[in-house]
Amino acid sequence: MAETNYDIVIIGGGPGGYNAAIRAGQLGLRAACVEMRVTLGGTCLNVGCMPSKALLHASDLFAQASGEFATLGIDVAPKLNLPQMMKQKSESVGALTKGIEFLFKKNKVDWIRGAGKITGPGKVEVTAEDGAVTTLSARNIVIATGSEPASLPGVAVDQTRIVDSTGALSLPEVPGHLVVIGAGIIGLELGSVWRRLGAKVTVVEFLDRITPGMDSELAKAFQRALTKQGMVFKLGAKVTGATASKKGVALTCEPVAGGGAETLDADYVLLAIGRRPFTDNLGLETVGVETDKRGFIPTDHFRTSADGVWAIGDVILGPMLAHKAEEDAVACVELIAGKYAHVDYNLVPNVVYTAPEVAWVGKTEEQLKAEGRAYKAGKFPFTANSRAKINHETEGFVKVLADAVTDEVLGVHMMGPQVSEMIGEYCVAMAFRAASEDIARTCHPHPTRSEALRQAAMGVEGWTMQA
Ligand code: FAD
Ligand code: NAI
């Protein structure tokens, strides 16, 4: 049995793990990354961010070709080639995961293939697919094992008729009727993919609103936009069971507030009610790494309750997002290397990659009210933005929330065309603690959608100009 010594051994090769490994390599630390999948990249590259965005992009173009193109004077009759759509998705994912392998080589990171288990202080045992065991020694162990879909009693995921997000990325056909359980980000993104390709989509949500955590004005506008596209919402509804047969699924639900139960007949059901931290068979108990009631590993600047063991990404508290895992990774490794580092979770942006897209950063109006903080709001609709108008993409708005006294930007919430590419401007501004007036007095190119960012900031002091 070979024993190998490292400065840092990272368990998990997702955005948390691979970024930690690469940063460690850049800082001259001898690093190994243990990953049990056959490819690097974790949930995000293999079965999350990237394949979902590949399908969102392709299905958006299909929907545009089926409708909006005609408005622009382009008459086409698109025909769906689902196997090709899936193939291009897999090819893109393959190229991306190979890219991480290349970066590992470039930064002298060893990829140790297999399942990692902590067996004692500074010891990680790796069991390869063929059963071979290797023991690694490290001064620092970083847990980056990510998360997995949460389950729901009475709804057994079989990845055939009742699927989680992984199954929904590879359905063999366009469902006649797809029932989505959970009006969160996964349900609405993947629900949109199949809706655009022709499925009837019904979303069953426990709460009386969609996308909890999103500013409620934004969430209402978002729900209206999706409803206009034909998505059907059953809010305040509790799923009580789902029975799969060869042909479909009978799903029973009832109003949370009480009332009669009903049965929905679906071809497929997507269960998307959140994700839970993944720490199965990790040996946390051997070194005394504590977890909380929900299974997350509590950390203090990424330090766990055990000396020399750190944790980052989805497995710790905070938004379960790839770019947050990446921030954690860099900060954690820099702390290990003796540098100063921190992550401001208030400045982690959120994006929903539907059409229109939704993006936000900082505090919602509800949060500011709950904190008793006085704020001013400026809002600008895309109907008044010239670029959006000429492109026939006028749905949505930008809302800027600024401190009533200092004018510091506290939160920005937007829905509209490609707002995913625009939110970064406000992330930078907020990182530099900009006032809304700083944005309002910064020249933006014309005609662009980004002018809406400036106009909304101008709106904070009531001098919006474009119409
Ligand atoms: P993961 O990416 O989950 O990686 C953990 C890795 O650890 C896995 O590869 C796993 O195999 C490995 N592992 C676990 N245990 C062991 C062990 N004992 N030994 C060896 N290896 C182990 N986020 C965004 O920011 N933008 C998006 O657009 C987005 N889209 C998403 C779409 C979907 C459908 C899903 C499911 C998620 C999406 N996310 C998105 C969330 C994002 O994927 C996660 O936040 C991110 O992957 C978390 O990174 P991580 O490194 O913490 O964990
Ligand atoms: P989510 O937390 O975003 O939404 C889950 C939804 O399910 C909530 O609205 C919740 O109220 C509802 N719910 C919970 N229990 C329910 C029940 N029993 N019946 C009906 N509804 C129920 O979780 P989701 O969509 O699974 O996504 C998980 C995470 O993955 C996200 O929070 C996000 O961090 C990440 N993600 C990010 C993406 C992005 O950045 N674009 C894309 C996809 C996922």
Coordinates of C-alpha atoms and ligand atoms in Angstrom, one line a residue:
M1 CA 0.0 0.0 0.0
A2 CA 1.6 3.3 -1.1
E3 CA 1.7 6.2 1.3
T4 CA 1.8 9.7 -0.2
N5 CA 2.5 12.9 1.7
Y6 CA 0.8 16.2 0.7
D7 CA 0.4 19.6 2.2
I8 CA -3.3 19.5 1.4
V9 CA -5.7 16.7 0.4
I10 CA -9.1 17.8 -0.9
I11 CA -12.0 15.4 -0.9
G12 CA -14.3 16.2 -3.8
G13 CA -13.6 17.5 -7.3
G14 CA -16.5 20.0 -7.8
P15 CA -16.2 23.8 -8.1
G16 CA -15.1 23.9 -4.4
G17 CA -12.6 21.1 -4.6
Y18 CA -11.1 21.7 -8.0
N19 CA -10.6 25.5 -7.4
A20 CA -9.1 24.7 -4.0
A21 CA -6.7 22.2 -5.6
I22 CA -5.7 24.6 -8.4
R23 CA -5.2 27.6 -6.0
A24 CA -3.1 25.3 -3.8
G25 CA -0.9 24.3 -6.8
Q26 CA -0.5 28.0 -7.7
L27 CA 0.7 28.8 -4.2
G28 CA 3.3 26.1 -4.4
L29 CA 1.5 23.6 -2.0
R30 CA 1.7 19.9 -2.8
A31 CA -2.0 19.1 -3.4
A32 CA -4.1 16.1 -4.2
C33 CA -7.8 16.1 -5.0
V34 CA -9.8 12.9 -4.3
E35 CA -12.8 12.4 -6.6
M36 CA -14.9 9.3 -7.0
R37 CA -16.7 10.2 -10.2
V38 CA -15.1 9.2 -13.5
T39 CA -14.8 12.8 -14.4
L40 CA -13.8 16.0 -12.5
G41 CA -16.1 19.0 -12.1
G42 CA -18.6 17.7 -9.5
T43 CA -22.3 18.4 -9.6
C44 CA -21.8 21.7 -11.5
L45 CA -20.0 20.4 -14.5
N46 CA -21.4 16.9 -14.7
V47 CA -25.1 17.1 -13.7
G48 CA -25.8 20.7 -12.7
C49 CA -24.9 24.2 -13.9
M50 CA -23.4 23.2 -17.3
P51 CA -25.7 20.6 -18.7
S52 CA -28.7 22.6 -17.5
K53 CA -27.4 25.7 -19.2
A54 CA -26.7 23.8 -22.4
L55 CA -30.3 22.6 -22.5
L56 CA -31.7 26.1 -21.5
H57 CA -29.7 27.7 -24.4
A58 CA -30.8 25.1 -27.0
S59 CA -34.4 25.1 -25.9
D60 CA -34.6 28.9 -25.8
L61 CA -33.4 29.0 -29.4
F62 CA -36.0 26.3 -30.3
A63 CA -38.7 28.4 -28.6
Q64 CA -37.6 31.6 -30.4
A65 CA -37.5 29.8 -33.7
S66 CA -41.0 28.5 -33.0
G67 CA -42.4 32.0 -32.2
E68 CA -40.3 35.2 -31.9
F69 CA -38.3 34.7 -35.1
A70 CA -41.5 35.3 -37.1
T71 CA -41.9 38.8 -35.4
L72 CA -38.4 39.6 -36.8
G73 CA -39.3 38.5 -40.3
I74 CA -37.6 35.2 -40.1
D75 CA -40.0 32.4 -41.1
V76 CA -38.8 28.9 -40.2
A77 CA -40.5 25.7 -39.1
P78 CA -38.1 24.2 -36.6
K79 CA -38.1 20.5 -35.9
L80 CA -36.8 19.1 -32.6
N81 CA -33.9 16.6 -32.8
L82 CA -33.8 15.7 -29.1
P83 CA -30.9 13.1 -29.4
Q84 CA -28.7 15.8 -31.1
M85 CA -29.7 18.3 -28.4
M86 CA -28.6 15.8 -25.7
K87 CA -25.5 14.9 -27.7
Q88 CA -24.2 18.5 -27.9
K89 CA -24.9 18.9 -24.2
S90 CA -22.8 15.9 -23.4
E91 CA -20.0 16.9 -25.7
S92 CA -19.8 20.4 -24.1
V93 CA -19.8 18.8 -20.6
G94 CA -17.1 16.4 -21.7
A95 CA -14.9 19.2 -23.0
L96 CA -15.3 21.1 -19.7
T97 CA -14.5 18.2 -17.4
K98 CA -11.4 17.5 -19.5
G99 CA -10.4 21.1 -19.1
I100 CA -10.2 20.6 -15.3
E101 CA -7.9 17.6 -15.8
F102 CA -5.7 19.9 -17.9
L103 CA -5.7 22.6 -15.2
F104 CA -4.7 19.9 -12.6
K105 CA -1.7 18.9 -14.7
K106 CA -0.7 22.5 -15.3
N107 CA -0.8 23.3 -11.6
K108 CA 0.8 20.0 -10.5
V109 CA -2.3 18.7 -8.7
D110 CA -2.6 14.9 -8.3
W111 CA -6.1 13.6 -9.0
I112 CA -6.5 10.5 -6.8
R113 CA -9.5 8.6 -8.3
G114 CA -11.8 6.9 -5.8
A115 CA -13.9 7.4 -2.7
G116 CA -12.0 9.3 0.1
K117 CA -12.5 8.6 3.8
I118 CA -10.9 10.3 6.7
T119 CA -9.4 7.5 8.9
G120 CA -7.5 9.6 11.5
P121 CA -5.8 13.0 12.0
G122 CA -4.1 13.9 8.6
K123 CA -5.0 10.5 7.0
V124 CA -7.3 9.9 4.0
E125 CA -7.9 6.5 2.7
V126 CA -8.9 6.3 -1.0
T127 CA -10.8 3.2 -2.3
A128 CA -10.6 3.0 -6.1
E129 CA -13.3 1.5 -8.3
D130 CA -11.3 -1.8 -8.5
G131 CA -11.1 -2.0 -4.7
A132 CA -7.4 -0.9 -4.4
V133 CA -6.8 1.2 -1.3
T134 CA -4.3 4.1 -1.1
T135 CA -3.6 6.0 2.1
L136 CA -2.7 9.7 1.8
S137 CA -1.2 11.9 4.5
A138 CA -1.7 15.6 4.7
R139 CA -1.1 18.5 7.0
N140 CA -4.6 19.8 5.9
I141 CA -7.7 18.0 4.7
V142 CA -10.4 20.0 2.9
I143 CA -13.9 18.5 2.7
A144 CA -15.6 19.6 -0.5
T145 CA -18.0 16.7 -1.0
G146 CA -20.9 18.9 -2.1
S147 CA -24.6 18.0 -1.9
E148 CA -27.3 15.7 -3.3
P149 CA -31.0 16.1 -4.1
A150 CA -33.3 16.1 -1.0
S151 CA -35.8 13.3 -0.9
L152 CA -39.6 13.4 -0.1
P153 CA -41.4 10.5 1.6
G154 CA -43.9 8.9 -0.7
V155 CA -42.1 10.1 -3.8
A156 CA -39.5 7.4 -4.7
V157 CA -37.1 8.7 -7.4
D158 CA -36.5 5.8 -9.9
Q159 CA -34.8 8.0 -12.6
T160 CA -37.3 6.5 -15.1
R161 CA -40.7 8.2 -14.5
I162 CA -39.9 10.0 -11.2
V163 CA -36.7 11.8 -11.7
D164 CA -34.5 14.3 -9.8
S165 CA -32.5 17.0 -11.6
T166 CA -30.0 14.5 -13.0
G167 CA -32.8 12.4 -14.6
A168 CA -34.5 15.6 -15.9
L169 CA -31.4 16.5 -17.8
S170 CA -31.6 13.3 -19.9
L171 CA -35.3 12.5 -20.4
P172 CA -35.6 10.2 -23.5
E173 CA -38.6 12.1 -24.9
V174 CA -40.5 15.4 -24.4
P175 CA -43.1 14.6 -21.7
G176 CA -46.8 15.2 -22.6
H177 CA -47.2 16.4 -19.0
L178 CA -44.3 17.1 -16.6
V179 CA -45.2 17.7 -13.0
V180 CA -42.5 19.5 -11.1
I181 CA -42.5 19.3 -7.3
G182 CA -40.9 22.5 -5.9
A183 CA -41.0 26.0 -7.5
G184 CA -37.3 26.7 -6.7
I185 CA -34.5 27.3 -9.2
I186 CA -34.1 23.8 -10.4
G187 CA -37.8 23.2 -10.9
L188 CA -38.2 26.5 -12.8
E189 CA -35.1 26.1 -15.0
L190 CA -35.6 22.5 -15.9
G191 CA -39.4 23.0 -16.1
S192 CA -38.7 25.8 -18.6
V193 CA -36.5 23.5 -20.8
W194 CA -39.3 20.9 -21.2
R195 CA -42.1 23.6 -21.5
R196 CA -40.2 25.2 -24.4
L197 CA -39.8 21.8 -26.1
G198 CA -43.6 21.3 -25.9
A199 CA -44.4 19.7 -22.6
K200 CA -47.4 20.8 -20.4
V201 CA -45.7 21.7 -17.1
T202 CA -47.4 21.9 -13.7
V203 CA -45.4 23.1 -10.7
V204 CA -46.6 22.0 -7.3
E205 CA -45.2 24.2 -4.5
F206 CA -45.7 23.9 -0.8
L207 CA -45.4 27.7 -0.1
D208 CA -47.9 30.3 -1.3
R209 CA -45.2 31.9 -3.5
I210 CA -42.4 30.7 -5.9
T211 CA -38.6 31.0 -5.4
P212 CA -38.4 31.7 -1.6
G213 CA -35.5 34.0 -0.9
M214 CA -36.1 36.1 -4.0
D215 CA -37.4 39.7 -3.5
S216 CA -41.2 39.2 -3.5
E217 CA -41.9 41.9 -6.1
L218 CA -39.4 40.2 -8.4
A219 CA -40.9 36.7 -7.6
K220 CA -44.4 37.9 -8.5
A221 CA -43.2 39.4 -11.8
F222 CA -41.3 36.2 -12.5
Q223 CA -44.3 34.0 -11.9
R224 CA -46.4 36.1 -14.2
A225 CA -43.8 35.7 -17.0
L226 CA -43.6 32.0 -16.6
T227 CA -47.4 31.7 -16.4
K228 CA -47.6 33.7 -19.7
Q229 CA -45.3 31.0 -21.2
G230 CA -47.9 28.3 -20.2
M231 CA -46.4 27.0 -16.9
V232 CA -49.2 26.2 -14.5
F233 CA -48.6 26.8 -10.7
K234 CA -50.3 25.0 -7.8
L235 CA -49.1 27.0 -4.8
G236 CA -49.8 26.2 -1.2
A237 CA -50.1 22.5 -2.2
K238 CA -48.7 19.5 -0.4
V239 CA -47.7 16.4 -2.3
T240 CA -48.9 13.3 -0.4
G241 CA -47.6 10.6 -2.8
A242 CA -46.7 9.5 -6.3
T243 CA -47.1 6.1 -7.8
A244 CA -45.2 5.3 -11.0
S245 CA -46.3 2.8 -13.6
K246 CA -44.7 1.9 -16.9
K247 CA -46.6 4.7 -18.7
G248 CA -46.6 7.5 -16.2
V249 CA -47.1 8.7 -12.6
A250 CA -50.2 9.4 -10.5
L251 CA -49.4 12.2 -8.1
T252 CA -51.6 13.1 -5.2
C253 CA -51.6 16.5 -3.5
E254 CA -53.8 18.5 -1.3
P255 CA -54.0 22.2 -0.2
V256 CA -51.7 23.0 2.7
A257 CA -54.5 25.1 4.2
G258 CA -56.8 22.0 4.1
G259 CA -59.3 20.9 1.6
G260 CA -59.9 18.1 -1.0
A261 CA -57.0 16.0 -2.3
E262 CA -56.5 15.7 -6.1
T263 CA -54.6 13.4 -8.4
L264 CA -52.5 14.7 -11.2
D265 CA -51.6 12.4 -14.1
A266 CA -48.1 13.0 -15.3
D267 CA -45.8 11.3 -17.8
Y268 CA -42.9 12.3 -15.7
V269 CA -42.4 13.9 -12.3
L270 CA -39.4 16.0 -11.4
L271 CA -38.6 16.2 -7.6
A272 CA -36.8 19.4 -6.9
I273 CA -37.3 20.5 -3.3
G274 CA -33.8 21.5 -2.4
R275 CA -30.4 19.8 -1.8
R276 CA -28.8 18.4 1.2
P277 CA -25.1 18.2 2.2
F278 CA -23.3 15.0 1.2
T279 CA -21.0 13.5 3.8
D280 CA -21.9 9.8 3.6
N281 CA -19.0 7.4 4.5
L282 CA -16.6 10.2 5.0
G283 CA -15.4 9.1 8.4
L284 CA -16.1 12.5 10.0
E285 CA -16.5 10.8 13.4
T286 CA -13.0 9.5 13.4
V287 CA -11.5 13.0 13.8
G288 CA -14.5 14.7 15.5
V289 CA -15.9 16.8 12.6
E290 CA -19.3 17.9 13.8
T291 CA -22.4 18.4 11.6
D292 CA -25.6 20.3 12.4
K293 CA -29.2 19.0 12.5
R294 CA -29.5 19.3 8.7
G295 CA -26.1 17.6 8.0
F296 CA -24.1 20.8 7.2
I297 CA -20.6 21.1 8.6
P298 CA -20.4 24.2 10.8
T299 CA -17.2 26.2 10.1
D300 CA -15.4 29.2 11.4
H301 CA -13.6 30.7 8.4
F302 CA -13.7 27.2 6.8
R303 CA -12.2 25.5 9.9
T304 CA -14.3 22.6 11.2
S305 CA -14.4 21.4 14.8
A306 CA -11.4 19.1 14.1
D307 CA -7.8 20.5 13.9
G308 CA -6.4 20.5 10.3
V309 CA -9.8 19.7 8.7
W310 CA -11.5 22.4 6.7
A311 CA -14.7 22.5 4.7
I312 CA -16.0 24.5 1.7
G313 CA -18.9 24.7 -0.8
D314 CA -22.3 23.1 -0.6
V315 CA -21.4 21.0 2.4
I316 CA -21.2 24.1 4.6
L317 CA -23.7 26.8 5.2
G318 CA -24.4 29.6 2.7
P319 CA -25.9 29.7 -0.8
M320 CA -25.5 26.4 -2.6
L321 CA -23.9 27.9 -5.7
A322 CA -20.9 27.1 -7.8
H323 CA -19.4 30.6 -7.6
K324 CA -19.8 30.6 -3.8
A325 CA -18.0 27.2 -3.6
E326 CA -15.3 28.8 -5.7
E327 CA -15.0 31.8 -3.4
D328 CA -14.8 29.5 -0.4
A329 CA -12.1 27.4 -2.1
V330 CA -9.8 30.3 -2.8
A331 CA -10.3 31.9 0.6
C332 CA -9.8 28.6 2.4
V333 CA -6.6 27.7 0.7
E334 CA -5.2 31.2 1.1
L335 CA -5.9 30.9 4.8
I336 CA -4.1 27.6 4.9
A337 CA -1.2 29.2 3.1
G338 CA -1.1 31.9 5.9
K339 CA -2.6 34.7 3.8
Y340 CA -5.6 37.0 4.7
A341 CA -8.9 36.0 3.0
H342 CA -12.6 36.3 3.5
V343 CA -15.9 35.8 1.6
D344 CA -18.8 38.2 1.8
Y345 CA -21.9 36.0 1.3
N346 CA -24.0 39.2 1.0
L347 CA -22.3 39.8 -2.3
V348 CA -22.8 36.4 -3.8
P349 CA -25.1 37.0 -6.9
N350 CA -28.0 34.7 -7.7
V351 CA -29.2 34.0 -11.3
V352 CA -32.1 32.1 -12.7
Y353 CA -31.3 31.2 -16.4
T354 CA -34.8 31.2 -17.7
A355 CA -36.2 33.6 -20.4
P356 CA -36.4 36.3 -19.2
E357 CA -33.5 35.8 -16.8
V358 CA -33.7 36.8 -13.2
A359 CA -30.7 38.1 -11.2
W360 CA -30.1 39.7 -7.8
V361 CA -27.5 40.6 -5.3
G362 CA -27.6 41.9 -1.8
K363 CA -30.7 42.5 0.4
T364 CA -34.3 42.1 -0.7
E365 CA -36.9 44.7 0.4
E366 CA -38.3 42.1 2.9
Q367 CA -34.9 41.8 4.5
L368 CA -34.3 45.5 4.7
K369 CA -37.8 46.0 6.3
A370 CA -37.1 43.2 8.8
E371 CA -33.8 44.8 9.7
G372 CA -35.6 48.2 10.2
R373 CA -33.2 49.8 7.7
A374 CA -34.5 53.0 5.9
Y375 CA -34.0 52.7 2.2
K376 CA -34.9 54.3 -1.1
A377 CA -35.8 52.4 -4.3
G378 CA -35.2 53.2 -7.9
K379 CA -36.9 51.1 -10.6
F380 CA -36.6 51.1 -14.4
P381 CA -38.6 48.9 -16.8
F382 CA -37.1 47.3 -19.9
T383 CA -40.1 48.6 -21.8
A384 CA -38.4 52.0 -21.6
N385 CA -34.9 50.7 -22.6
S386 CA -34.2 51.4 -26.3
R387 CA -32.1 48.3 -26.9
A388 CA -34.7 46.0 -25.3
K389 CA -37.4 47.7 -27.4
I390 CA -35.7 47.2 -30.8
N391 CA -35.0 43.6 -29.8
H392 CA -38.6 43.0 -28.7
E393 CA -37.4 41.9 -25.3
T394 CA -39.1 44.3 -23.0
E395 CA -40.3 42.1 -20.2
G396 CA -38.9 42.9 -16.8
F397 CA -37.2 45.7 -14.8
V398 CA -34.2 46.7 -12.7
K399 CA -34.7 47.7 -9.1
V400 CA -32.0 49.3 -7.0
L401 CA -32.3 49.6 -3.2
A402 CA -30.1 52.2 -1.5
D403 CA -29.6 53.3 2.1
A404 CA -31.9 56.3 2.8
V405 CA -29.1 58.3 4.5
T406 CA -25.7 57.2 2.9
D407 CA -27.1 56.2 -0.5
E408 CA -25.0 53.0 -0.4
V409 CA -26.4 50.4 -2.7
L410 CA -27.8 47.6 -0.5
G411 CA -29.6 45.4 -3.1
V412 CA -30.3 45.1 -6.8
H413 CA -33.0 42.9 -8.3
M414 CA -33.7 42.4 -11.9
M415 CA -35.6 40.4 -14.5
G416 CA -35.0 40.8 -18.2
P417 CA -33.0 39.9 -21.2
Q418 CA -29.5 38.5 -20.3
V419 CA -29.5 40.1 -16.9
S420 CA -27.1 37.3 -15.9
E421 CA -24.4 39.2 -17.7
M422 CA -25.3 42.5 -16.1
I423 CA -25.5 41.7 -12.4
G424 CA -21.7 41.6 -12.1
E425 CA -21.5 45.4 -12.6
Y426 CA -23.5 45.8 -9.3
C427 CA -21.4 43.1 -7.6
V428 CA -18.3 45.2 -8.3
A429 CA -20.0 48.4 -7.3
M430 CA -21.2 47.0 -4.0
A431 CA -17.8 45.4 -3.3
F432 CA -16.5 49.0 -3.5
R433 CA -19.5 50.2 -1.4
A434 CA -20.7 52.4 -4.2
A435 CA -23.6 54.9 -3.7
S436 CA -26.5 54.7 -6.2
E437 CA -25.3 58.1 -7.4
D438 CA -22.0 56.6 -8.4
I439 CA -23.8 54.3 -10.8
A440 CA -26.2 57.1 -11.9
R441 CA -23.3 59.3 -12.9
T442 CA -21.3 56.7 -14.7
C443 CA -21.6 56.9 -18.5
H444 CA -23.0 53.6 -20.0
P445 CA -22.9 52.8 -23.7
H446 CA -26.0 53.5 -25.8
P447 CA -28.0 51.6 -27.0
T448 CA -27.5 48.8 -24.5
R449 CA -29.6 47.0 -21.9
S450 CA -27.0 48.1 -19.3
E451 CA -28.4 51.6 -19.5
A452 CA -31.3 50.2 -17.5
L453 CA -28.9 49.6 -14.6
R454 CA -27.9 53.3 -14.7
Q455 CA -31.5 54.5 -15.2
A456 CA -32.7 52.5 -12.1
A457 CA -29.9 54.1 -10.1
M458 CA -31.0 57.5 -11.3
G459 CA -34.5 56.6 -10.2
V460 CA -33.3 56.4 -6.6
E461 CA -33.2 60.2 -6.6
G462 CA -36.1 60.5 -9.1
W463 CA -34.2 61.7 -12.2
T464 CA -34.7 58.8 -14.5
M465 CA -34.6 60.1 -18.1
Q466 CA -35.1 57.4 -20.8
A467 CA -38.7 56.6 -21.8
Ligands
FAD1 P1 -20.2 19.4 -5.9 O1 -20.1 20.1 -7.2 O2 -21.4 18.6 -5.5 O3 -18.9 18.4 -5.9 C1 -18.6 17.5 -4.9 C2 -17.9 16.3 -5.5 O4 -17.4 15.5 -4.4 C3 -18.7 15.4 -6.4 O5 -18.1 15.3 -7.6 C4 -18.7 14.0 -5.6 O6 -18.6 12.9 -6.5 C5 -17.4 14.2 -4.8 N1 -17.4 13.4 -3.6 C6 -18.3 13.3 -2.6 N2 -18.0 12.5 -1.6 C7 -16.8 12.0 -2.0 C8 -15.9 11.1 -1.4 N3 -16.1 10.6 -0.2 N4 -14.7 10.8 -2.1 C9 -14.5 11.3 -3.3 N5 -15.3 12.2 -3.9 C10 -16.4 12.5 -3.3 N6 -24.9 26.7 -9.3 C11 -24.6 27.9 -9.9 O7 -23.9 28.7 -9.3 N7 -25.1 28.2 -11.1 C12 -25.9 27.3 -11.8 O8 -26.3 27.6 -12.9 C13 -26.2 26.1 -11.1 N8 -27.0 25.2 -11.8 C14 -27.3 24.0 -11.2 C15 -28.2 23.1 -11.8 C16 -28.5 21.9 -11.2 C17 -29.4 21.0 -12.0 C18 -27.9 21.6 -10.0 C19 -28.2 20.3 -9.4 C20 -27.1 22.5 -9.3 C21 -26.8 23.7 -9.9 N9 -26.0 24.6 -9.3 C22 -25.7 25.8 -9.9 C23 -25.4 24.3 -7.9 C24 -23.9 23.9 -8.1 O9 -23.9 22.7 -8.9 C25 -23.4 23.6 -6.7 O10 -23.5 24.7 -5.8 C26 -21.9 23.3 -6.8 O11 -21.6 22.2 -7.7 C27 -21.3 23.0 -5.4 O12 -19.9 22.7 -5.6 P2 -19.2 21.8 -4.5 O13 -17.8 21.7 -5.0 O14 -19.4 22.2 -3.1 O15 -19.9 20.3 -4.6
NAI2 P1 -34.7 25.4 -3.9 O1 -34.4 25.5 -2.5 O2 -34.2 26.5 -4.8 O3 -36.3 25.3 -4.1 C1 -37.0 24.2 -3.5 C2 -38.5 24.6 -3.6 O4 -39.2 23.4 -3.2 C3 -38.8 25.7 -2.6 O5 -39.7 26.6 -3.3 C4 -39.5 25.0 -1.5 O6 -40.5 25.8 -0.8 C5 -40.2 23.8 -2.3 N1 -40.5 22.7 -1.5 C6 -39.8 22.1 -0.4 N2 -40.5 21.0 0.1 C7 -41.6 20.9 -0.7 C8 -42.6 19.9 -0.8 N3 -42.6 18.9 0.1 N4 -43.6 20.0 -1.7 C9 -43.5 21.1 -2.6 N5 -42.6 22.0 -2.6 C10 -41.6 21.9 -1.7 O7 -34.1 24.0 -4.4 P2 -33.9 23.4 -5.8 O8 -34.7 24.0 -6.8 O9 -34.0 21.9 -5.6 O10 -32.4 23.8 -6.1 C11 -31.4 23.4 -5.1 C12 -30.2 24.4 -5.2 O11 -29.5 24.2 -6.3 C13 -30.7 25.9 -5.3 O12 -31.1 26.4 -4.0 C14 -29.5 26.5 -5.8 O13 -28.6 26.8 -4.7 C15 -28.9 25.5 -6.7 N6 -29.2 25.8 -8.1 C16 -28.8 27.0 -8.6 C17 -29.0 27.3 -9.9 C18 -28.6 28.6 -10.4 O14 -27.8 29.3 -9.8 N7 -29.1 29.1 -11.6 C19 -29.7 26.4 -10.8 C20 -30.2 25.2 -10.2 C21 -29.9 24.9 -8.9

